[in-house]
C-alpha positions as MATLAB code, in Angstrom:
seq = 'VIMEVLLNILILIVWLYISFWVFKDARSRGMNAALWAGFVFLLMLIGLPAYFLSRKDKLEEKEHEQ';
ca = [
     -25.607  -31.532    6.193;
     -21.842  -32.022    5.949;
     -21.666  -30.253    2.579;
     -23.589  -27.312    4.018;
     -21.139  -27.021    6.911;
     -18.142  -27.260    4.565;
     -19.628  -24.603    2.295;
     -20.181  -22.292    5.266;
     -16.591  -22.840    6.403;
     -15.303  -22.081    2.904;
     -17.380  -18.896    2.733;
     -16.039  -17.819    6.131;
     -12.443  -18.465    5.054;
     -12.911  -16.420    1.857;
     -14.650  -13.646    3.847;
     -11.758  -13.495    6.325;
      -9.144  -13.604    3.556;
     -10.748  -10.670    1.725;
     -10.937   -8.673    4.954;
      -7.280   -9.434    5.719;
      -6.265   -8.456    2.178;
      -8.131   -5.147    2.533;
      -6.296   -4.549    5.820;
      -2.885   -5.124    4.217;
      -3.742   -3.118    1.099;
      -5.168   -0.177    3.047;
      -2.107   -0.103    5.301;
       0.213   -0.058    2.278;
      -1.737    2.933    0.960;
      -1.581    4.928    4.216;
      -5.286    4.513    4.937;
      -7.028    3.490    8.178;
      -6.528   -0.259    7.727;
      -8.501   -1.447   10.761;
     -11.508    0.692    9.876;
     -11.613   -0.494    6.266;
     -11.070   -4.148    7.164;
     -13.848   -3.978    9.758;
     -16.178   -2.217    7.342;
     -15.530   -4.806    4.642;
     -15.903   -7.681    7.117;
     -19.234   -6.436    8.449;
     -20.751   -5.173    5.182;
     -18.946   -7.027    2.384;
     -21.354   -6.154   -0.449;
     -21.192   -2.443    0.365;
     -17.749   -2.204    1.970;
     -15.636   -3.825   -0.725;
     -16.897   -1.673   -3.615;
     -16.654    1.410   -1.379;
     -13.046    0.508   -0.564;
     -12.113    0.056   -4.218;
     -13.682    3.399   -5.101;
     -11.972    5.329   -2.309;
      -8.537    3.756   -2.024;
      -5.470    5.924   -2.526;
      -2.331    5.310   -4.566;
       0.232    3.085   -2.894;
       2.828    4.875   -0.795;
       5.639    3.112   -2.697;
       4.429    4.495   -6.022;
       4.326    8.029   -4.640;
       7.907    7.704   -3.373;
       9.158    6.570   -6.797;
       7.499    9.541   -8.524;
       9.354   12.075   -6.364;
];
């Protein structure tokens, strides 16, 4: 029972970390960070691949090109 609880806690921590990373990454790319983080948090298996397919170039990279 204890291992099951610890595994669930670990899964939750990883889930939250991925959602937080998506928030930071989307914000650095000028995208709607809260929307993407919420989408990934609620529907991880669909949201994360959708985010990777639709994310924009980073704003910093665009500034260096100009």
